[in-house]
PDB file of C-alpha atoms and ligand atoms in Angstrom:
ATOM      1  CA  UNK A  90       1.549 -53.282  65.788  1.00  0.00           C
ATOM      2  CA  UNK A  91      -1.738 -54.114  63.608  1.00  0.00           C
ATOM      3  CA  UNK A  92      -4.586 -51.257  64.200  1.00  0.00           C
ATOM      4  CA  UNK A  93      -7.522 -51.946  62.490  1.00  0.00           C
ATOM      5  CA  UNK A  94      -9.874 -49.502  60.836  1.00  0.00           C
ATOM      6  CA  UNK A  95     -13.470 -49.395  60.256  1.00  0.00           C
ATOM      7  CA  UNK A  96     -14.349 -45.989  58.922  1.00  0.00           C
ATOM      8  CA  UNK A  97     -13.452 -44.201  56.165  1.00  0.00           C
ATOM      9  CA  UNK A  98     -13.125 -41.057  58.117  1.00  0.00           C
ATOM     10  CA  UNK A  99     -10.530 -42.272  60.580  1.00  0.00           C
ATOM     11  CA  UNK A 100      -8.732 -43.849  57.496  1.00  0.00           C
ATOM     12  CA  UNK A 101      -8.891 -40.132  55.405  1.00  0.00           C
ATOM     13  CA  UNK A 102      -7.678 -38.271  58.948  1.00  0.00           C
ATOM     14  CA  UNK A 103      -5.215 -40.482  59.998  1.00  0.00           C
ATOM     15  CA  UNK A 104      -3.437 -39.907  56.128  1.00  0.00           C
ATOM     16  CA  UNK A 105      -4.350 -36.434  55.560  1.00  0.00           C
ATOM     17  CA  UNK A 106      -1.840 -34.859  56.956  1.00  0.00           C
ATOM     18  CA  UNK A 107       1.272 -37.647  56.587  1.00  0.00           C
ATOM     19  CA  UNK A 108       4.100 -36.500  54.839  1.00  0.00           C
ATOM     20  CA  UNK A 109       5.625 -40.176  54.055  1.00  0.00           C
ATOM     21  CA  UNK A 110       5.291 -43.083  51.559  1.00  0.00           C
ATOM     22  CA  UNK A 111       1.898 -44.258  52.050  1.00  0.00           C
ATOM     23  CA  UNK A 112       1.402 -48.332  50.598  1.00  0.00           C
ATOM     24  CA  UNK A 113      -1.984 -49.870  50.013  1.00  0.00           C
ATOM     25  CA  UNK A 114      -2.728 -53.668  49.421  1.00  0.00           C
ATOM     26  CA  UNK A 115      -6.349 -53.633  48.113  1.00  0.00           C
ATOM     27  CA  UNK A 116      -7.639 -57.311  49.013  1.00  0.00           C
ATOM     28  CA  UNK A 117     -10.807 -59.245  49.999  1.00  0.00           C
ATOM     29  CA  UNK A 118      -9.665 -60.940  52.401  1.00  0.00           C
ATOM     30  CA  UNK A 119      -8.845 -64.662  52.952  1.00  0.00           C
ATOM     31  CA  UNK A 120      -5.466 -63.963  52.968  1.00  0.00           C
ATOM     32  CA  UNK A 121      -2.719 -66.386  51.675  1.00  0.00           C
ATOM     33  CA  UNK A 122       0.870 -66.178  50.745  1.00  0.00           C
ATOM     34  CA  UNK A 123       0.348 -64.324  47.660  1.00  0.00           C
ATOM     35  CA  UNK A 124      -1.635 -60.900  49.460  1.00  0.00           C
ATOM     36  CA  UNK A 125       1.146 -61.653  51.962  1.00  0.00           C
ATOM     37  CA  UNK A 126       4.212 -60.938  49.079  1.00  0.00           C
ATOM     38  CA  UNK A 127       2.206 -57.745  48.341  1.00  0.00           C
ATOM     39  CA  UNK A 128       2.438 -56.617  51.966  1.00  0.00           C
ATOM     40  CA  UNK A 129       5.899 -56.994  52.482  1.00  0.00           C
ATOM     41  CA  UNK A 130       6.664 -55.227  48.783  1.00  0.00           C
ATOM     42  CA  UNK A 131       4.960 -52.403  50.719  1.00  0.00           C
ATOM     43  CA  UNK A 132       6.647 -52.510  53.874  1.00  0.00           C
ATOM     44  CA  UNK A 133       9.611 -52.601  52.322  1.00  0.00           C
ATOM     45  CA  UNK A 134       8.759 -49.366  49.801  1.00  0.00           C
ATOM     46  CA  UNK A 135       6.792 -47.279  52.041  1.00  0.00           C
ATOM     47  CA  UNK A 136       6.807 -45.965  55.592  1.00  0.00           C
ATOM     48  CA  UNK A 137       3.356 -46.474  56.063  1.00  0.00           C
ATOM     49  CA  UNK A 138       1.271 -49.794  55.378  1.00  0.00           C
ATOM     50  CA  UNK A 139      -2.579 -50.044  54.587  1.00  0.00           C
ATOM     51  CA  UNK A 140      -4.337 -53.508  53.669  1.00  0.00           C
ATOM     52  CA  UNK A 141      -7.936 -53.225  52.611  1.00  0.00           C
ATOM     53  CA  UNK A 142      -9.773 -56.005  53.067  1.00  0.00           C
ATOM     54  CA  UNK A 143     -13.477 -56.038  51.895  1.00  0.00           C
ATOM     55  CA  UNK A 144     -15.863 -58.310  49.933  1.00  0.00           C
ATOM     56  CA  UNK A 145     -16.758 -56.141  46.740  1.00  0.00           C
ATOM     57  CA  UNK A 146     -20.184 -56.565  46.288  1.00  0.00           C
ATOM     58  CA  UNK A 147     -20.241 -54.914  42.902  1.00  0.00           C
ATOM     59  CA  UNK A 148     -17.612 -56.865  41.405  1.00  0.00           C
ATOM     60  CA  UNK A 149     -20.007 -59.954  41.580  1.00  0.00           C
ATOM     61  CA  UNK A 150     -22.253 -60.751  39.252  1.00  0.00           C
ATOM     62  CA  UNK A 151     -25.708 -62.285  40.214  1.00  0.00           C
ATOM     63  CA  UNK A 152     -25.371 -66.183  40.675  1.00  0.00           C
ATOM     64  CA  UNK A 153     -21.601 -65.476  41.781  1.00  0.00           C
ATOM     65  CA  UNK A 154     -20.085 -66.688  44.885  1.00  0.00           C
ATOM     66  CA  UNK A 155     -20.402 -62.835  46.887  1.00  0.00           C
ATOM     67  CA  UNK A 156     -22.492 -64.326  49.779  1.00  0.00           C
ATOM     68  CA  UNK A 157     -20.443 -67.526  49.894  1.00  0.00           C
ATOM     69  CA  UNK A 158     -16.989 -65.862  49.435  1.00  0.00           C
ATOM     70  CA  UNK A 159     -14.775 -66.395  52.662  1.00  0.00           C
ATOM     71  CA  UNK A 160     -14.650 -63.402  55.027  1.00  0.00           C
ATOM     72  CA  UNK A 161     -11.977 -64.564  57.652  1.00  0.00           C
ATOM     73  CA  UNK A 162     -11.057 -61.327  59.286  1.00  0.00           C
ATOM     74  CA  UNK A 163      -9.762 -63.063  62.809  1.00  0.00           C
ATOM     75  CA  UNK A 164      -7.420 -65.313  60.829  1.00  0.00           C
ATOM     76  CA  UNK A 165      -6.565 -62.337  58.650  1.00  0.00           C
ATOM     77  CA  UNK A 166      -5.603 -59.980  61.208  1.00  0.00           C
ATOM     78  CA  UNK A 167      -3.769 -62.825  63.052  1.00  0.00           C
ATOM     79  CA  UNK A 168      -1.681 -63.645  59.600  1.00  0.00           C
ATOM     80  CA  UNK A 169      -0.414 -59.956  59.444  1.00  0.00           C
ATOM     81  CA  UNK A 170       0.403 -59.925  63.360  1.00  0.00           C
ATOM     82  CA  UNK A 171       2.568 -62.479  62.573  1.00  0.00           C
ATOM     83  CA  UNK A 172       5.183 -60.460  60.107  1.00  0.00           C
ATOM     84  CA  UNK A 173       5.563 -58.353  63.482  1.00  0.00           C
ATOM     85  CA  UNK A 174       5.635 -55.109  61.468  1.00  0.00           C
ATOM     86  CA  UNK A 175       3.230 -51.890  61.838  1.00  0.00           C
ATOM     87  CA  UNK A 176       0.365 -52.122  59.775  1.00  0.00           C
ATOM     88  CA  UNK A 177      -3.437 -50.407  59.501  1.00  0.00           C
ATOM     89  CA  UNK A 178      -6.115 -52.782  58.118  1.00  0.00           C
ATOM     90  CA  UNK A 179      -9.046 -51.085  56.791  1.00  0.00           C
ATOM     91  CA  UNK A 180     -11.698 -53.671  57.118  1.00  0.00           C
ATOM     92  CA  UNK A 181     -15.097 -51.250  56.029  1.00  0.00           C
ATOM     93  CA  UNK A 182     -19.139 -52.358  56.042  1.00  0.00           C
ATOM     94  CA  UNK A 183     -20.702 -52.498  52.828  1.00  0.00           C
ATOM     95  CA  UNK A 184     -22.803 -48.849  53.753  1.00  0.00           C
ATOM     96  CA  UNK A 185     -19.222 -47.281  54.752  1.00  0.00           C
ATOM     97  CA  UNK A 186     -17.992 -47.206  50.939  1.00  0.00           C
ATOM     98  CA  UNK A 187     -21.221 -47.295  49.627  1.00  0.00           C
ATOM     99  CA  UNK A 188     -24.006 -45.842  51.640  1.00  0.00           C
ATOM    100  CA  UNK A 189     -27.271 -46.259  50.231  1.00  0.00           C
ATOM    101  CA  UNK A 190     -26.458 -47.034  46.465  1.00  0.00           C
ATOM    102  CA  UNK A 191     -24.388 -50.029  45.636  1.00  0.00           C
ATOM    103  CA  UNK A 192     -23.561 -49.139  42.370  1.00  0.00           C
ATOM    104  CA  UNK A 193     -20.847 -48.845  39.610  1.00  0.00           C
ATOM    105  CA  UNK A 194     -19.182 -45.579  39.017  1.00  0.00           C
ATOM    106  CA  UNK A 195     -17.032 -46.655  36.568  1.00  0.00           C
ATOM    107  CA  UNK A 196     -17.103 -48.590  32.895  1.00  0.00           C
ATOM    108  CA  UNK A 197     -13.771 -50.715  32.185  1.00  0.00           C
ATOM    109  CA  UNK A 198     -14.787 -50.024  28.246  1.00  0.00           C
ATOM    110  CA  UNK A 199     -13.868 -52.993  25.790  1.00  0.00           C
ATOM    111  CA  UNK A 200     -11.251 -54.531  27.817  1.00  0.00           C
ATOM    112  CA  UNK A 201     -12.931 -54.527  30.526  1.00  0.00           C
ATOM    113  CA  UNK A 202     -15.306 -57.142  28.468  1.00  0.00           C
ATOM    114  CA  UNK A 203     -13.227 -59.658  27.611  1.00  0.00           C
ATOM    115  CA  UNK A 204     -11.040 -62.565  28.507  1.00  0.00           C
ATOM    116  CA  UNK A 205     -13.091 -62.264  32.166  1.00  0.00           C
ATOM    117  CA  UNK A 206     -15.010 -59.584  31.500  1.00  0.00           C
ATOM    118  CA  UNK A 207     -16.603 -61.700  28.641  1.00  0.00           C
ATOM    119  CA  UNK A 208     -17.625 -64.681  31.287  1.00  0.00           C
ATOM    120  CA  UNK A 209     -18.060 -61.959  34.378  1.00  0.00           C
ATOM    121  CA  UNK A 210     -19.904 -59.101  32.884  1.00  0.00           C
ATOM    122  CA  UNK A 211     -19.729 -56.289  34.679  1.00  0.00           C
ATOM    123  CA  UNK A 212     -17.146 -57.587  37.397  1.00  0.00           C
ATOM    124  CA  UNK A 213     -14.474 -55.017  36.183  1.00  0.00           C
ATOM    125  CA  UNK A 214     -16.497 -52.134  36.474  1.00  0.00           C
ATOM    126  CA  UNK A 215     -17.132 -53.391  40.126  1.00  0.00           C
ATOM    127  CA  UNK A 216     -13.662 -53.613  40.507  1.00  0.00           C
ATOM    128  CA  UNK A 217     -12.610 -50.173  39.252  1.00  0.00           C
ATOM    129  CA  UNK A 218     -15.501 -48.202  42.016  1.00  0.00           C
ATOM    130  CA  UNK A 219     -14.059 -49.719  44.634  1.00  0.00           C
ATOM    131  CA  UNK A 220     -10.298 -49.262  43.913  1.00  0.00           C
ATOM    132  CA  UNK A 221     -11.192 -45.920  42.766  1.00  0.00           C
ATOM    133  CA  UNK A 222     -12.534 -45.018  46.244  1.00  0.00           C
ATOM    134  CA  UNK A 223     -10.241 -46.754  48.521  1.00  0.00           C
ATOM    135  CA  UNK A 224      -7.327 -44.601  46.774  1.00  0.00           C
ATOM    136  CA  UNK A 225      -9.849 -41.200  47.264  1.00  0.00           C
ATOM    137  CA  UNK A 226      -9.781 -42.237  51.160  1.00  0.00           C
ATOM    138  CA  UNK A 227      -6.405 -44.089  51.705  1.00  0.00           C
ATOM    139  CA  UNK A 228      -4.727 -41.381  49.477  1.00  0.00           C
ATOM    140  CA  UNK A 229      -1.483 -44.308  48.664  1.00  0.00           C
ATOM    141  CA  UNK A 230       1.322 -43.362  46.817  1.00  0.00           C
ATOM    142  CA  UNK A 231       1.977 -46.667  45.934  1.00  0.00           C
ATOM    143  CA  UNK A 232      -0.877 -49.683  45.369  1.00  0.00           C
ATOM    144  CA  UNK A 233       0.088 -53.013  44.744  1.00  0.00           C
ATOM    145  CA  UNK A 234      -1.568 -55.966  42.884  1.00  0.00           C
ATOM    146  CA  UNK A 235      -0.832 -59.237  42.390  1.00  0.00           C
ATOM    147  CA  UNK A 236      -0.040 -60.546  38.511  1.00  0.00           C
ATOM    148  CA  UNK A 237      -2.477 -63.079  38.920  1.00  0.00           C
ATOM    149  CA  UNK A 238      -5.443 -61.042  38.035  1.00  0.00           C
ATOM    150  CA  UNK A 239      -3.098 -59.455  34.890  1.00  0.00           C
ATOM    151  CA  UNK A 240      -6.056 -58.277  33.143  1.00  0.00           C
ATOM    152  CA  UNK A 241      -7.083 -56.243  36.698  1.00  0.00           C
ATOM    153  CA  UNK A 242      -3.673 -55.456  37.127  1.00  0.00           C
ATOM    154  CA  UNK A 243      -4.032 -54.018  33.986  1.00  0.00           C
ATOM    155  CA  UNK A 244      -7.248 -51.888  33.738  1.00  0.00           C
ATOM    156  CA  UNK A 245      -6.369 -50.806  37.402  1.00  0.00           C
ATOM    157  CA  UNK A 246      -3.045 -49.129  35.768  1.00  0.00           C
ATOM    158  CA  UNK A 247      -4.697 -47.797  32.940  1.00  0.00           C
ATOM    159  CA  UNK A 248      -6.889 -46.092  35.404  1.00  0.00           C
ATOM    160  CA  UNK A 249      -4.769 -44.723  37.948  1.00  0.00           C
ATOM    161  CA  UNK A 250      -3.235 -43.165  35.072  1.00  0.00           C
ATOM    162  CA  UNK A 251      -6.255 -41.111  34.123  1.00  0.00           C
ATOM    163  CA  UNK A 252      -7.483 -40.588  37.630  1.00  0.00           C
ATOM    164  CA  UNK A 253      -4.405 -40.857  39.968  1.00  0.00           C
ATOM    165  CA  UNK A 254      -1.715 -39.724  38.047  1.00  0.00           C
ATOM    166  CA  UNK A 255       0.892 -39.691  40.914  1.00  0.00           C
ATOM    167  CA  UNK A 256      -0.058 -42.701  42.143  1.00  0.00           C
ATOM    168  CA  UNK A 257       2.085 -45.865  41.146  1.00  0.00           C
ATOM    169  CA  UNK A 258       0.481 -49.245  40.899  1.00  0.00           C
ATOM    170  CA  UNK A 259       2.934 -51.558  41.637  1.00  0.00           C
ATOM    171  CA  UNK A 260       2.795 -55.426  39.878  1.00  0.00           C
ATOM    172  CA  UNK A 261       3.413 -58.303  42.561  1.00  0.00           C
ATOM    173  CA  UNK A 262       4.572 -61.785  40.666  1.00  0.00           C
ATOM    174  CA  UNK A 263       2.614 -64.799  41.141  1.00  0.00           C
ATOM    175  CA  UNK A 264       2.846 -66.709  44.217  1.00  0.00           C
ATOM    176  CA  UNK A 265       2.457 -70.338  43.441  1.00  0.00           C
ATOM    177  CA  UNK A 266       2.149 -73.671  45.486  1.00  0.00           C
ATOM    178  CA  UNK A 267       4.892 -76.206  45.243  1.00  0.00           C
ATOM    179  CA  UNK A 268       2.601 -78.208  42.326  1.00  0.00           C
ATOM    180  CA  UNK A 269       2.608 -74.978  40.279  1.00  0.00           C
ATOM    181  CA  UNK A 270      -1.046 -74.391  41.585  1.00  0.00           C
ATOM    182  CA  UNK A 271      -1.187 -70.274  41.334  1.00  0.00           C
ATOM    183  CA  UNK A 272      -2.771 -69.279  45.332  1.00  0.00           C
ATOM    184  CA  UNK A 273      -5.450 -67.937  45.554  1.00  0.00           C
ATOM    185  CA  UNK A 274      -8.143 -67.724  48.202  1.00  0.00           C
ATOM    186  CA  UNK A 275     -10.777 -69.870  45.537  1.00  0.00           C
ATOM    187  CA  UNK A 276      -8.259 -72.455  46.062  1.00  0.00           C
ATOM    188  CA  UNK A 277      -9.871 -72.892  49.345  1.00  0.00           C
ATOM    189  CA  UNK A 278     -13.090 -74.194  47.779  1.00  0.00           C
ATOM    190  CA  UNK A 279     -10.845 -76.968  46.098  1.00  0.00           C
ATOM    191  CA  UNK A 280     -10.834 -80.996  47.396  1.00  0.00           C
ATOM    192  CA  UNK A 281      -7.455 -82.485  47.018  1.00  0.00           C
ATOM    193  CA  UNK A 282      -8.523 -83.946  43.982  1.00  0.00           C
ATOM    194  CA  UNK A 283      -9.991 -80.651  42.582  1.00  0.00           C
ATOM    195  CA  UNK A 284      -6.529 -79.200  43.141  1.00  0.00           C
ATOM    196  CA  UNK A 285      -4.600 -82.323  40.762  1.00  0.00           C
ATOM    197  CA  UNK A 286      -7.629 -81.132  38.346  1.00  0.00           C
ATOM    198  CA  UNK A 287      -6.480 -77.418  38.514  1.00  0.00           C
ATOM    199  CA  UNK A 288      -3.032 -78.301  37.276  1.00  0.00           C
ATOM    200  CA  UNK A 289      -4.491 -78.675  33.844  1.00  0.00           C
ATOM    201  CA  UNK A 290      -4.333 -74.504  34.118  1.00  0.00           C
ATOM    202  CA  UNK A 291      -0.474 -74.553  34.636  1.00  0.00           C
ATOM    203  CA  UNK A 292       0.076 -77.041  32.620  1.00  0.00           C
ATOM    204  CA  UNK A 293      -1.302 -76.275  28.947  1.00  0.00           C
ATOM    205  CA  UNK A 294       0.079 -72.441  29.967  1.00  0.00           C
ATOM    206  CA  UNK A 295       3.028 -74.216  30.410  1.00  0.00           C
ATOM    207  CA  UNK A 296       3.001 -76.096  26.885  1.00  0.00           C
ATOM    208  CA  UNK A 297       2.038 -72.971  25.076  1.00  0.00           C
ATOM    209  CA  UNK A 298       4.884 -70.900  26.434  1.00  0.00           C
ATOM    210  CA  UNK A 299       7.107 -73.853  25.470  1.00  0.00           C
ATOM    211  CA  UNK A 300       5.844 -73.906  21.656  1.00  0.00           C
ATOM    212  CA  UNK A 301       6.302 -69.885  21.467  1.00  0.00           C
ATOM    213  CA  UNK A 302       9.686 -69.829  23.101  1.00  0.00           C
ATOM    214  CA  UNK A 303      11.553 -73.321  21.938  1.00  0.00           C
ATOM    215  CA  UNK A 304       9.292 -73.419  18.747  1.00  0.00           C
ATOM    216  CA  UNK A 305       8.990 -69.402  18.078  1.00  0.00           C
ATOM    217  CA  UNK A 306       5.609 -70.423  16.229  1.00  0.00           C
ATOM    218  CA  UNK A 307       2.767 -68.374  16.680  1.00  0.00           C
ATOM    219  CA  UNK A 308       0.714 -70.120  14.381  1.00  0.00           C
ATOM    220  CA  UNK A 309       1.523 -73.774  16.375  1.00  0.00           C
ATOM    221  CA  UNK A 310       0.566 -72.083  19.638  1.00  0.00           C
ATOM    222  CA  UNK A 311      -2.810 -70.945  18.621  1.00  0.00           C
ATOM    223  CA  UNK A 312      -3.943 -74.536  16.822  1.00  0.00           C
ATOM    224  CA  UNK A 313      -2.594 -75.787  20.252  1.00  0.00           C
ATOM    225  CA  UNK A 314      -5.424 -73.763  22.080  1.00  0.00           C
ATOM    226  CA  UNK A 315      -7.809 -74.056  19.572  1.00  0.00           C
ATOM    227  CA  UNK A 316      -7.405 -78.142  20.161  1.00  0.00           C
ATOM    228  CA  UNK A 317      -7.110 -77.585  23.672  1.00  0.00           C
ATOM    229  CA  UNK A 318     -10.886 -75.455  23.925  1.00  0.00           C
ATOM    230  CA  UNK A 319     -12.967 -77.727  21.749  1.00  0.00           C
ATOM    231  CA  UNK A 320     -11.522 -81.086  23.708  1.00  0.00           C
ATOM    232  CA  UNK A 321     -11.473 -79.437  27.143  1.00  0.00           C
ATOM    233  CA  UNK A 322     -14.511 -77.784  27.772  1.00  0.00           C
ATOM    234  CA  UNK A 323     -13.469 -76.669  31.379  1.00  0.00           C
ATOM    235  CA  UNK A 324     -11.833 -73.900  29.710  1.00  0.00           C
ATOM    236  CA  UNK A 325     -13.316 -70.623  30.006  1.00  0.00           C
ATOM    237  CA  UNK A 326     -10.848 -69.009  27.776  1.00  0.00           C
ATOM    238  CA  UNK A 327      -7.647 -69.622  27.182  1.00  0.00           C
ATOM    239  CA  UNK A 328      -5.567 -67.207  24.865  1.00  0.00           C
ATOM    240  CA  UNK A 329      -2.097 -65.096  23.972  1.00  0.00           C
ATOM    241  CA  UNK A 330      -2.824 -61.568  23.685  1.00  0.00           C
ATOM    242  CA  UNK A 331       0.042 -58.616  23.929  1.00  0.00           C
ATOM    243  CA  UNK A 332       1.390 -57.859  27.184  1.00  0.00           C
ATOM    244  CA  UNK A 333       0.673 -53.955  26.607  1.00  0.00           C
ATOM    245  CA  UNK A 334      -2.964 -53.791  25.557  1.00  0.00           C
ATOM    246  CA  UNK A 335      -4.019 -57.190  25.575  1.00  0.00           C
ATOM    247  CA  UNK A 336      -5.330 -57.346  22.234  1.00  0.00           C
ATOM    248  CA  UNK A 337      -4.552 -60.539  19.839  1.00  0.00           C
ATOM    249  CA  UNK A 338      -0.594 -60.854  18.511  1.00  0.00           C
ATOM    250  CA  UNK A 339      -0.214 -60.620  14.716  1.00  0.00           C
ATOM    251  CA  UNK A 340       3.140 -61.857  15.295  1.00  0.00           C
ATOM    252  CA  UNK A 341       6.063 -62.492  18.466  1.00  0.00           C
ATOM    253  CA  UNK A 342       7.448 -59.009  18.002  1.00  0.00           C
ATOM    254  CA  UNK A 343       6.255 -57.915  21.407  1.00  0.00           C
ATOM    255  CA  UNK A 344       5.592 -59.122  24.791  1.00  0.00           C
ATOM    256  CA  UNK A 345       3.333 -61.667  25.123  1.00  0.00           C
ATOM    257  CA  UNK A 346       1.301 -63.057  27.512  1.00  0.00           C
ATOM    258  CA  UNK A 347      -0.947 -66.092  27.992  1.00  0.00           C
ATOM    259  CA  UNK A 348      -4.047 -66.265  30.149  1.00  0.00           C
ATOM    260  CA  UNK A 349      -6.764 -68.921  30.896  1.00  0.00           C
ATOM    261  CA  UNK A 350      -9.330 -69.572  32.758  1.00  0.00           C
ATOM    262  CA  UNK A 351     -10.193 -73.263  34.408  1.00  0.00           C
ATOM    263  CA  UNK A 352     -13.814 -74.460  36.045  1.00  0.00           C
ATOM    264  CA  UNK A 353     -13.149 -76.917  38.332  1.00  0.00           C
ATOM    265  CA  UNK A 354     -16.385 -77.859  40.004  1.00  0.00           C
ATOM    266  CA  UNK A 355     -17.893 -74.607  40.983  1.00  0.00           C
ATOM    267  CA  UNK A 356     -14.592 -72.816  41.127  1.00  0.00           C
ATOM    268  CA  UNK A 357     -13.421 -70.897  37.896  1.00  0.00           C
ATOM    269  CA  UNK A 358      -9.795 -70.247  38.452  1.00  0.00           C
ATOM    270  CA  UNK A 359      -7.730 -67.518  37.090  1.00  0.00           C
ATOM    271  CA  UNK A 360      -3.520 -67.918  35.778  1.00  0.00           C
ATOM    272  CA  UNK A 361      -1.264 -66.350  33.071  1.00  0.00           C
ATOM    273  CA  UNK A 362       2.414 -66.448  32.123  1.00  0.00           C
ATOM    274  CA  UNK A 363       4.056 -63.655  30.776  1.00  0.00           C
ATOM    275  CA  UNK A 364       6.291 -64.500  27.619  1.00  0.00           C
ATOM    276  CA  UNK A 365       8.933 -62.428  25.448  1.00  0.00           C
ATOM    277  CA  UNK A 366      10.220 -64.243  22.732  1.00  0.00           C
ATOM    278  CA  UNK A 367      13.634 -63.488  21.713  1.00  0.00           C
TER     279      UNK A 367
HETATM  280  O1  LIG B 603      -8.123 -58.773  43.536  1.00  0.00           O
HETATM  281  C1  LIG B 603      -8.940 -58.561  44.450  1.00  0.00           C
HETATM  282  O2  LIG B 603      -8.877 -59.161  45.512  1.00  0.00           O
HETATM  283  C2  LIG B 603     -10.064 -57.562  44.228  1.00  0.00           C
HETATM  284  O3  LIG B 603     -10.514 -57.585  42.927  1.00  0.00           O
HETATM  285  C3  LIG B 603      -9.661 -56.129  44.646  1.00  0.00           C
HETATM  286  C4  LIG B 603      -8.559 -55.574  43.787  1.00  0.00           C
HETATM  287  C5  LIG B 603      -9.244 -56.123  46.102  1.00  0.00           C
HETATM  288  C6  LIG B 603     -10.867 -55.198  44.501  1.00  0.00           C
HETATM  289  O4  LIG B 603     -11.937 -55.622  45.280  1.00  0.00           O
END
């Protein structure tokens, strides 16, 4: 059965007191495949299964898509029914996390500024507040994230480990569409031929992992991207940094990973593949 929540005080009773695994899947909604993987990693880890589903508003920078940005709770709701499992959606108002100030609480420091940070400024300060309080009143013991937002993934780790110390953040792999096409719900805002355009992402990811892997040449994949950004200028960024504090490689000696960032139209969209060379 799916029970939906609206209040942070039924959501903070209703855990207080439960003695079992207790999953959340932090999303904004718009469901799709990928928020669906996360769900079932939780069902299948915890006895008890929260989705969040709220539209952020400080994790949008002015000019950003916030008022646009799909809220589909009906279909949502409906796309959960249909696993047939029993699961609480916490679907808040903007005053029930926030109240009167809609406001950061939380800086994401240097990382936090770039890669997406760099084009969204702010957004990952945004993002921290509100994780930060949906684990104060869903109280998980697990919280899972998809890889596609790595660098989120990340910061979200780094501060769980600070704040939440017994809390585990668990890392979801990348759901993708038969073309390669990473899902995600700002797919949605993508004509057919907007979607062929947003292979380009996959693609030169693709090629880059090849030249580090089958080439083992640092040097080769970084003249690659620097070709790629001054011929392409649809790239936001496009870069290898190291898997554990994605900073720049000096060499291949660790776990890499590569991340870019595509505009396509309006639509900026978001991949990465994760790389150890052996
Ligand atoms: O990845 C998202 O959908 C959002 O950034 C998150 C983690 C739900 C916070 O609003």
């Amino acid at each position: 059965m799916v029970t939906v929540i609206h209040s942070s005080h039924e959501l903070q009773n209703l855990n207080q007191d439960y003695k079992g695994k207790i999953g959340l899947v932090p999303t904004m909604g718009n469901l799709h495949q990928g928020h669906l993987n996360l769900l079932k990693a939780s069902l299948e880890e915890c006895s008890r299964s929260i989705v969040s589903i709220f539209v952020n508003p400080t994790q949008f920078g002015k000019g950003e898509d916030y008022n646009a940005y799909p809220r589909t709770l009906e279909s949502d709701i409906k796309k959960i029914e249909s696993l047939g499992e029993d699961v609480f959606i916490f679907a808040p108002a903007v005053n029930e996390i926030y109240g009167d100030s809609v406001e950061t609480d939380f800086s994401a420091g240097e990382v936090g500024q770039m890669l997406e940070g760099n084009i969204r400024p702010g957004h990952f300060d945004g993002v921290l507040t509100i994780v930060h309080k949906l684990f104060e009143m869903a109280s998980p013991n697990r919280a899972y994230f998809g890889k596609k937002d790595y660098q989120q993934w990340r910061l979200i780790e780094w501060h769980a480990r600070e704040y939440f110390p017994n809390l585990a953040i668990v890392p979801v792999g990348i759901e993708r569409e038969t073309s390669g096409l990473a899902m995600s719900s700002r797919n949605n805002y993508l004509t057919e031929s907007q979607k062929e355009e947003a292979l380009e992402l996959y693609r030169s990811l693709s090629q880059i992992e090849k030249i580090l892997i089958v080439d083992k040449d640092l040097r080769s994949a970084l003249e690659f991207i620097q070709s790629k950004l001054s011929d392409d200028d649809r790239f936001n960024y496009l870069s290898i940094r190291k898997q554990s504090d994605l900073t720049p490689p000096l060499d291949l000696s660790e776990p890499l990973v590569i991340l870019g960032n595509l505009q396509v139209g309006s639509t900026r969209l978001l991949d990465n593949i994760e790389v150890a060379v052996e």
